[in-house]
Amino acid sequence: RRNHIRVTSTNFSPTTNPQPIPPSVFQDTMLIDLNLHGNGLRSGELNEFVGFDAFLERRKRVKDKNLYGGALTDMGVCGLD
């Protein structure tokens, strides 16, 4: 398993670093949880990242399945407000 990613900077900036998390993390992995609590990103900015929609759809499928099974699950998005 590849569970490490390499990024040049985790600091989000609309002009100099508009997507610090590579699209492949959202599109080419089985990632369903991402903790960005304390990060300077806002959820609106994260929603604009390329591939984030694929991550949300995958997360929704897994979380819905857990809800139907009776599990308590966190539906927050990556620890962001």
PDB file of N, CA and C in Angstrom:
ATOM      1  N   ARG A   1       0.816  -1.203   0.000  1.00  0.00           N
ATOM      2  CA  ARG A   1       0.000   0.000   0.000  1.00  0.00           C
ATOM      3  C   ARG A   1       0.849   1.251   0.000  1.00  0.00           C
ATOM      4  N   ARG A   2       0.386   2.193  -0.738  1.00  0.00           N
ATOM      5  CA  ARG A   2       1.043   3.500  -0.726  1.00  0.00           C
ATOM      6  C   ARG A   2       0.202   4.421   0.130  1.00  0.00           C
ATOM      7  N   ASN A   3       0.702   4.759   1.280  1.00  0.00           N
ATOM      8  CA  ASN A   3      -0.079   5.614   2.168  1.00  0.00           C
ATOM      9  C   ASN A   3       0.645   6.913   2.500  1.00  0.00           C
ATOM     10  N   HIS A   4       1.565   7.294   1.659  1.00  0.00           N
ATOM     11  CA  HIS A   4       2.263   8.559   1.841  1.00  0.00           C
ATOM     12  C   HIS A   4       2.141   9.384   0.561  1.00  0.00           C
ATOM     13  N   ILE A   5       1.982  10.678   0.726  1.00  0.00           N
ATOM     14  CA  ILE A   5       1.987  11.564  -0.431  1.00  0.00           C
ATOM     15  C   ILE A   5       3.089  12.590  -0.250  1.00  0.00           C
ATOM     16  N   ARG A   6       3.546  13.118  -1.338  1.00  0.00           N
ATOM     17  CA  ARG A   6       4.576  14.147  -1.290  1.00  0.00           C
ATOM     18  C   ARG A   6       3.989  15.431  -1.864  1.00  0.00           C
ATOM     19  N   VAL A   7       4.057  16.480  -1.091  1.00  0.00           N
ATOM     20  CA  VAL A   7       3.591  17.784  -1.554  1.00  0.00           C
ATOM     21  C   VAL A   7       4.705  18.793  -1.344  1.00  0.00           C
ATOM     22  N   THR A   8       4.733  19.813  -2.190  1.00  0.00           N
ATOM     23  CA  THR A   8       5.775  20.823  -2.049  1.00  0.00           C
ATOM     24  C   THR A   8       5.457  21.790  -0.927  1.00  0.00           C
ATOM     25  N   SER A   9       4.181  22.018  -0.670  1.00  0.00           N
ATOM     26  CA  SER A   9       3.771  22.919   0.396  1.00  0.00           C
ATOM     27  C   SER A   9       2.342  22.590   0.785  1.00  0.00           C
ATOM     28  N   THR A  10       2.035  22.652   2.052  1.00  0.00           N
ATOM     29  CA  THR A  10       0.663  22.441   2.505  1.00  0.00           C
ATOM     30  C   THR A  10      -0.061  23.758   2.704  1.00  0.00           C
ATOM     31  N   ASN A  11       0.600  24.853   2.399  1.00  0.00           N
ATOM     32  CA  ASN A  11      -0.021  26.166   2.553  1.00  0.00           C
ATOM     33  C   ASN A  11      -0.835  26.507   1.318  1.00  0.00           C
ATOM     34  N   PHE A  12      -2.124  26.693   1.520  1.00  0.00           N
ATOM     35  CA  PHE A  12      -3.017  27.045   0.425  1.00  0.00           C
ATOM     36  C   PHE A  12      -2.880  28.527   0.103  1.00  0.00           C
ATOM     37  N   SER A  13      -2.777  28.829  -1.173  1.00  0.00           N
ATOM     38  CA  SER A  13      -2.786  30.207  -1.644  1.00  0.00           C
ATOM     39  C   SER A  13      -3.453  30.209  -3.012  1.00  0.00           C
ATOM     40  N   PRO A  14      -4.501  31.003  -3.189  1.00  0.00           N
ATOM     41  CA  PRO A  14      -5.195  31.000  -4.476  1.00  0.00           C
ATOM     42  C   PRO A  14      -4.290  31.347  -5.659  1.00  0.00           C
ATOM     43  N   THR A  15      -3.223  32.082  -5.407  1.00  0.00           N
ATOM     44  CA  THR A  15      -2.355  32.491  -6.513  1.00  0.00           C
ATOM     45  C   THR A  15      -1.093  31.654  -6.651  1.00  0.00           C
ATOM     46  N   THR A  16      -0.443  31.297  -5.538  1.00  0.00           N
ATOM     47  CA  THR A  16       0.844  30.593  -5.641  1.00  0.00           C
ATOM     48  C   THR A  16       0.752  29.092  -5.403  1.00  0.00           C
ATOM     49  N   ASN A  17      -0.260  28.610  -4.685  1.00  0.00           N
ATOM     50  CA  ASN A  17      -0.408  27.176  -4.425  1.00  0.00           C
ATOM     51  C   ASN A  17      -1.896  26.839  -4.314  1.00  0.00           C
ATOM     52  N   PRO A  18      -2.616  26.880  -5.449  1.00  0.00           N
ATOM     53  CA  PRO A  18      -4.064  26.738  -5.405  1.00  0.00           C
ATOM     54  C   PRO A  18      -4.568  25.341  -5.051  1.00  0.00           C
ATOM     55  N   GLN A  19      -3.729  24.315  -5.165  1.00  0.00           N
ATOM     56  CA  GLN A  19      -4.153  22.967  -4.791  1.00  0.00           C
ATOM     57  C   GLN A  19      -2.982  22.218  -4.173  1.00  0.00           C
ATOM     58  N   PRO A  20      -2.763  22.417  -2.854  1.00  0.00           N
ATOM     59  CA  PRO A  20      -1.621  21.766  -2.215  1.00  0.00           C
ATOM     60  C   PRO A  20      -1.770  20.252  -2.078  1.00  0.00           C
ATOM     61  N   ILE A  21      -2.977  19.735  -2.209  1.00  0.00           N
ATOM     62  CA  ILE A  21      -3.192  18.284  -2.171  1.00  0.00           C
ATOM     63  C   ILE A  21      -3.383  17.828  -3.612  1.00  0.00           C
ATOM     64  N   PRO A  22      -2.527  16.938  -4.101  1.00  0.00           N
ATOM     65  CA  PRO A  22      -2.600  16.522  -5.506  1.00  0.00           C
ATOM     66  C   PRO A  22      -3.940  15.867  -5.848  1.00  0.00           C
ATOM     67  N   PRO A  23      -4.469  16.096  -7.049  1.00  0.00           N
ATOM     68  CA  PRO A  23      -5.720  15.470  -7.467  1.00  0.00           C
ATOM     69  C   PRO A  23      -5.692  13.948  -7.343  1.00  0.00           C
ATOM     70  N   SER A  24      -4.541  13.345  -7.546  1.00  0.00           N
ATOM     71  CA  SER A  24      -4.446  11.882  -7.480  1.00  0.00           C
ATOM     72  C   SER A  24      -4.810  11.340  -6.099  1.00  0.00           C
ATOM     73  N   VAL A  25      -4.620  12.133  -5.065  1.00  0.00           N
ATOM     74  CA  VAL A  25      -5.011  11.688  -3.716  1.00  0.00           C
ATOM     75  C   VAL A  25      -6.520  11.480  -3.654  1.00  0.00           C
ATOM     76  N   PHE A  26      -7.256  12.354  -4.301  1.00  0.00           N
ATOM     77  CA  PHE A  26      -8.713  12.252  -4.295  1.00  0.00           C
ATOM     78  C   PHE A  26      -9.231  11.251  -5.320  1.00  0.00           C
ATOM     79  N   GLN A  27      -8.546  11.132  -6.446  1.00  0.00           N
ATOM     80  CA  GLN A  27      -9.046  10.334  -7.560  1.00  0.00           C
ATOM     81  C   GLN A  27      -8.510   8.909  -7.601  1.00  0.00           C
ATOM     82  N   ASP A  28      -7.278   8.692  -7.217  1.00  0.00           N
ATOM     83  CA  ASP A  28      -6.617   7.402  -7.443  1.00  0.00           C
ATOM     84  C   ASP A  28      -6.368   6.605  -6.170  1.00  0.00           C
ATOM     85  N   THR A  29      -7.026   6.960  -5.088  1.00  0.00           N
ATOM     86  CA  THR A  29      -6.860   6.228  -3.829  1.00  0.00           C
ATOM     87  C   THR A  29      -8.234   5.815  -3.318  1.00  0.00           C
ATOM     88  N   MET A  30      -8.243   5.031  -2.272  1.00  0.00           N
ATOM     89  CA  MET A  30      -9.489   4.634  -1.620  1.00  0.00           C
ATOM     90  C   MET A  30      -9.768   5.500  -0.397  1.00  0.00           C
ATOM     91  N   LEU A  31      -9.117   6.637  -0.321  1.00  0.00           N
ATOM     92  CA  LEU A  31      -9.249   7.554   0.798  1.00  0.00           C
ATOM     93  C   LEU A  31     -10.711   7.932   1.030  1.00  0.00           C
ATOM     94  N   ILE A  32     -11.171   7.799   2.297  1.00  0.00           N
ATOM     95  CA  ILE A  32     -12.522   8.241   2.649  1.00  0.00           C
ATOM     96  C   ILE A  32     -12.500   9.229   3.805  1.00  0.00           C
ATOM     97  N   ASP A  33     -11.385   9.344   4.504  1.00  0.00           N
ATOM     98  CA  ASP A  33     -11.251  10.292   5.607  1.00  0.00           C
ATOM     99  C   ASP A  33      -9.991  11.117   5.410  1.00  0.00           C
ATOM    100  N   LEU A  34     -10.128  12.408   5.649  1.00  0.00           N
ATOM    101  CA  LEU A  34      -9.015  13.326   5.507  1.00  0.00           C
ATOM    102  C   LEU A  34      -9.148  14.358   6.607  1.00  0.00           C
ATOM    103  N   ASN A  35      -8.210  14.394   7.536  1.00  0.00           N
ATOM    104  CA  ASN A  35      -8.288  15.323   8.659  1.00  0.00           C
ATOM    105  C   ASN A  35      -7.440  16.551   8.374  1.00  0.00           C
ATOM    106  N   LEU A  36      -8.112  17.649   8.145  1.00  0.00           N
ATOM    107  CA  LEU A  36      -7.430  18.919   7.888  1.00  0.00           C
ATOM    108  C   LEU A  36      -7.710  19.922   8.997  1.00  0.00           C
ATOM    109  N   HIS A  37      -8.125  19.421  10.152  1.00  0.00           N
ATOM    110  CA  HIS A  37      -8.423  20.290  11.292  1.00  0.00           C
ATOM    111  C   HIS A  37      -7.209  21.153  11.626  1.00  0.00           C
ATOM    112  N   GLY A  38      -7.432  22.448  11.804  1.00  0.00           N
ATOM    113  CA  GLY A  38      -6.342  23.358  12.125  1.00  0.00           C
ATOM    114  C   GLY A  38      -5.619  23.904  10.910  1.00  0.00           C
ATOM    115  N   ASN A  39      -5.982  23.412   9.728  1.00  0.00           N
ATOM    116  CA  ASN A  39      -5.390  23.879   8.489  1.00  0.00           C
ATOM    117  C   ASN A  39      -6.071  25.180   8.082  1.00  0.00           C
ATOM    118  N   GLY A  40      -5.403  26.022   7.343  1.00  0.00           N
ATOM    119  CA  GLY A  40      -5.955  27.301   6.932  1.00  0.00           C
ATOM    120  C   GLY A  40      -7.009  27.235   5.837  1.00  0.00           C
ATOM    121  N   LEU A  41      -7.248  26.045   5.297  1.00  0.00           N
ATOM    122  CA  LEU A  41      -8.248  25.906   4.237  1.00  0.00           C
ATOM    123  C   LEU A  41      -9.660  26.092   4.771  1.00  0.00           C
ATOM    124  N   ARG A  42     -10.516  26.591   3.917  1.00  0.00           N
ATOM    125  CA  ARG A  42     -11.951  26.623   4.211  1.00  0.00           C
ATOM    126  C   ARG A  42     -12.601  25.567   3.331  1.00  0.00           C
ATOM    127  N   SER A  43     -13.753  25.065   3.767  1.00  0.00           N
ATOM    128  CA  SER A  43     -14.392  23.980   3.018  1.00  0.00           C
ATOM    129  C   SER A  43     -14.733  24.401   1.591  1.00  0.00           C
ATOM    130  N   GLY A  44     -15.086  25.657   1.369  1.00  0.00           N
ATOM    131  CA  GLY A  44     -15.369  26.129   0.016  1.00  0.00           C
ATOM    132  C   GLY A  44     -14.162  26.027  -0.891  1.00  0.00           C
ATOM    133  N   GLU A  45     -12.987  26.303  -0.353  1.00  0.00           N
ATOM    134  CA  GLU A  45     -11.753  26.182  -1.133  1.00  0.00           C
ATOM    135  C   GLU A  45     -11.463  24.726  -1.453  1.00  0.00           C
ATOM    136  N   LEU A  46     -11.649  23.866  -0.475  1.00  0.00           N
ATOM    137  CA  LEU A  46     -11.414  22.441  -0.660  1.00  0.00           C
ATOM    138  C   LEU A  46     -12.348  21.878  -1.724  1.00  0.00           C
ATOM    139  N   ASN A  47     -13.588  22.334  -1.745  1.00  0.00           N
ATOM    140  CA  ASN A  47     -14.559  21.863  -2.737  1.00  0.00           C
ATOM    141  C   ASN A  47     -14.147  22.197  -4.164  1.00  0.00           C
ATOM    142  N   GLU A  48     -13.285  23.171  -4.344  1.00  0.00           N
ATOM    143  CA  GLU A  48     -12.829  23.572  -5.674  1.00  0.00           C
ATOM    144  C   GLU A  48     -11.639  22.749  -6.169  1.00  0.00           C
ATOM    145  N   PHE A  49     -11.049  21.933  -5.322  1.00  0.00           N
ATOM    146  CA  PHE A  49      -9.883  21.138  -5.715  1.00  0.00           C
ATOM    147  C   PHE A  49     -10.277  20.115  -6.778  1.00  0.00           C
ATOM    148  N   VAL A  50      -9.424  19.946  -7.764  1.00  0.00           N
ATOM    149  CA  VAL A  50      -9.633  18.938  -8.796  1.00  0.00           C
ATOM    150  C   VAL A  50      -9.666  17.565  -8.130  1.00  0.00           C
ATOM    151  N   GLY A  51     -10.698  16.791  -8.437  1.00  0.00           N
ATOM    152  CA  GLY A  51     -10.823  15.434  -7.905  1.00  0.00           C
ATOM    153  C   GLY A  51     -11.571  15.336  -6.594  1.00  0.00           C
ATOM    154  N   PHE A  52     -11.820  16.460  -5.933  1.00  0.00           N
ATOM    155  CA  PHE A  52     -12.477  16.406  -4.620  1.00  0.00           C
ATOM    156  C   PHE A  52     -13.874  15.820  -4.719  1.00  0.00           C
ATOM    157  N   ASP A  53     -14.557  16.038  -5.845  1.00  0.00           N
ATOM    158  CA  ASP A  53     -15.891  15.470  -6.020  1.00  0.00           C
ATOM    159  C   ASP A  53     -15.857  13.938  -6.000  1.00  0.00           C
ATOM    160  N   ALA A  54     -14.806  13.333  -6.555  1.00  0.00           N
ATOM    161  CA  ALA A  54     -14.663  11.877  -6.518  1.00  0.00           C
ATOM    162  C   ALA A  54     -14.478  11.394  -5.081  1.00  0.00           C
ATOM    163  N   PHE A  55     -13.686  12.115  -4.302  1.00  0.00           N
ATOM    164  CA  PHE A  55     -13.494  11.802  -2.888  1.00  0.00           C
ATOM    165  C   PHE A  55     -14.826  11.878  -2.138  1.00  0.00           C
ATOM    166  N   LEU A  56     -15.592  12.947  -2.362  1.00  0.00           N
ATOM    167  CA  LEU A  56     -16.864  13.110  -1.655  1.00  0.00           C
ATOM    168  C   LEU A  56     -17.854  12.005  -2.016  1.00  0.00           C
ATOM    169  N   GLU A  57     -17.898  11.639  -3.284  1.00  0.00           N
ATOM    170  CA  GLU A  57     -18.814  10.568  -3.697  1.00  0.00           C
ATOM    171  C   GLU A  57     -18.425   9.237  -3.049  1.00  0.00           C
ATOM    172  N   ARG A  58     -17.138   8.923  -3.033  1.00  0.00           N
ATOM    173  CA  ARG A  58     -16.664   7.684  -2.406  1.00  0.00           C
ATOM    174  C   ARG A  58     -16.964   7.713  -0.911  1.00  0.00           C
ATOM    175  N   ARG A  59     -16.708   8.847  -0.266  1.00  0.00           N
ATOM    176  CA  ARG A  59     -16.971   9.005   1.169  1.00  0.00           C
ATOM    177  C   ARG A  59     -18.462   8.848   1.464  1.00  0.00           C
ATOM    178  N   LYS A  60     -19.291   9.445   0.629  1.00  0.00           N
ATOM    179  CA  LYS A  60     -20.739   9.361   0.830  1.00  0.00           C
ATOM    180  C   LYS A  60     -21.213   7.911   0.744  1.00  0.00           C
ATOM    181  N   ARG A  61     -20.721   7.162  -0.246  1.00  0.00           N
ATOM    182  CA  ARG A  61     -21.120   5.757  -0.382  1.00  0.00           C
ATOM    183  C   ARG A  61     -20.774   4.968   0.876  1.00  0.00           C
ATOM    184  N   VAL A  62     -19.561   5.145   1.402  1.00  0.00           N
ATOM    185  CA  VAL A  62     -19.128   4.410   2.583  1.00  0.00           C
ATOM    186  C   VAL A  62     -19.922   4.847   3.812  1.00  0.00           C
ATOM    187  N   LYS A  63     -20.099   6.156   3.992  1.00  0.00           N
ATOM    188  CA  LYS A  63     -20.817   6.660   5.161  1.00  0.00           C
ATOM    189  C   LYS A  63     -22.282   6.264   5.114  1.00  0.00           C
ATOM    190  N   ASP A  64     -22.911   6.314   3.932  1.00  0.00           N
ATOM    191  CA  ASP A  64     -24.304   5.872   3.809  1.00  0.00           C
ATOM    192  C   ASP A  64     -24.442   4.404   4.167  1.00  0.00           C
ATOM    193  N   LYS A  65     -23.498   3.599   3.723  1.00  0.00           N
ATOM    194  CA  LYS A  65     -23.515   2.166   4.031  1.00  0.00           C
ATOM    195  C   LYS A  65     -23.429   1.963   5.542  1.00  0.00           C
ATOM    196  N   ASN A  66     -22.559   2.729   6.215  1.00  0.00           N
ATOM    197  CA  ASN A  66     -22.437   2.625   7.669  1.00  0.00           C
ATOM    198  C   ASN A  66     -23.722   3.051   8.359  1.00  0.00           C
ATOM    199  N   LEU A  67     -24.369   4.095   7.864  1.00  0.00           N
ATOM    200  CA  LEU A  67     -25.620   4.555   8.467  1.00  0.00           C
ATOM    201  C   LEU A  67     -26.704   3.500   8.354  1.00  0.00           C
ATOM    202  N   TYR A  68     -26.808   2.871   7.200  1.00  0.00           N
ATOM    203  CA  TYR A  68     -27.805   1.821   7.009  1.00  0.00           C
ATOM    204  C   TYR A  68     -27.536   0.636   7.916  1.00  0.00           C
ATOM    205  N   GLY A  69     -26.286   0.414   8.259  1.00  0.00           N
ATOM    206  CA  GLY A  69     -25.924  -0.678   9.156  1.00  0.00           C
ATOM    207  C   GLY A  69     -26.077  -0.314  10.624  1.00  0.00           C
ATOM    208  N   GLY A  70     -26.421   0.932  10.903  1.00  0.00           N
ATOM    209  CA  GLY A  70     -26.657   1.352  12.278  1.00  0.00           C
ATOM    210  C   GLY A  70     -25.468   1.975  12.973  1.00  0.00           C
ATOM    211  N   ALA A  71     -24.377   2.188  12.265  1.00  0.00           N
ATOM    212  CA  ALA A  71     -23.181   2.766  12.878  1.00  0.00           C
ATOM    213  C   ALA A  71     -23.338   4.275  13.018  1.00  0.00           C
ATOM    214  N   LEU A  72     -22.717   4.826  14.044  1.00  0.00           N
ATOM    215  CA  LEU A  72     -22.623   6.272  14.170  1.00  0.00           C
ATOM    216  C   LEU A  72     -21.419   6.705  13.364  1.00  0.00           C
ATOM    217  N   THR A  73     -21.579   7.711  12.565  1.00  0.00           N
ATOM    218  CA  THR A  73     -20.480   8.133  11.696  1.00  0.00           C
ATOM    219  C   THR A  73     -20.399   9.653  11.620  1.00  0.00           C
ATOM    220  N   ASP A  74     -19.206  10.150  11.442  1.00  0.00           N
ATOM    221  CA  ASP A  74     -18.968  11.590  11.336  1.00  0.00           C
ATOM    222  C   ASP A  74     -19.164  12.004   9.888  1.00  0.00           C
ATOM    223  N   MET A  75     -20.127  12.900   9.654  1.00  0.00           N
ATOM    224  CA  MET A  75     -20.405  13.357   8.297  1.00  0.00           C
ATOM    225  C   MET A  75     -19.739  14.689   7.990  1.00  0.00           C
ATOM    226  N   GLY A  76     -18.942  15.216   8.924  1.00  0.00           N
ATOM    227  CA  GLY A  76     -18.216  16.459   8.665  1.00  0.00           C
ATOM    228  C   GLY A  76     -17.222  16.279   7.537  1.00  0.00           C
ATOM    229  N   VAL A  77     -16.855  17.377   6.923  1.00  0.00           N
ATOM    230  CA  VAL A  77     -15.921  17.301   5.797  1.00  0.00           C
ATOM    231  C   VAL A  77     -14.520  17.669   6.243  1.00  0.00           C
ATOM    232  N   CYS A  78     -13.701  16.685   6.512  1.00  0.00           N
ATOM    233  CA  CYS A  78     -12.267  16.822   6.725  1.00  0.00           C
ATOM    234  C   CYS A  78     -11.891  17.724   7.900  1.00  0.00           C
ATOM    235  N   GLY A  79     -12.763  17.885   8.873  1.00  0.00           N
ATOM    236  CA  GLY A  79     -12.443  18.683  10.043  1.00  0.00           C
ATOM    237  C   GLY A  79     -12.479  20.181   9.814  1.00  0.00           C
ATOM    238  N   LEU A  80     -13.041  20.587   8.669  1.00  0.00           N
ATOM    239  CA  LEU A  80     -13.120  22.009   8.345  1.00  0.00           C
ATOM    240  C   LEU A  80     -14.507  22.534   8.683  1.00  0.00           C
ATOM    241  N   ASP A  81     -14.590  23.804   9.040  1.00  0.00           N
ATOM    242  CA  ASP A  81     -15.893  24.403   9.338  1.00  0.00           C
ATOM    243  C   ASP A  81     -16.650  24.708   8.076  1.00  0.00           C
TER     244      ASP A  81
END
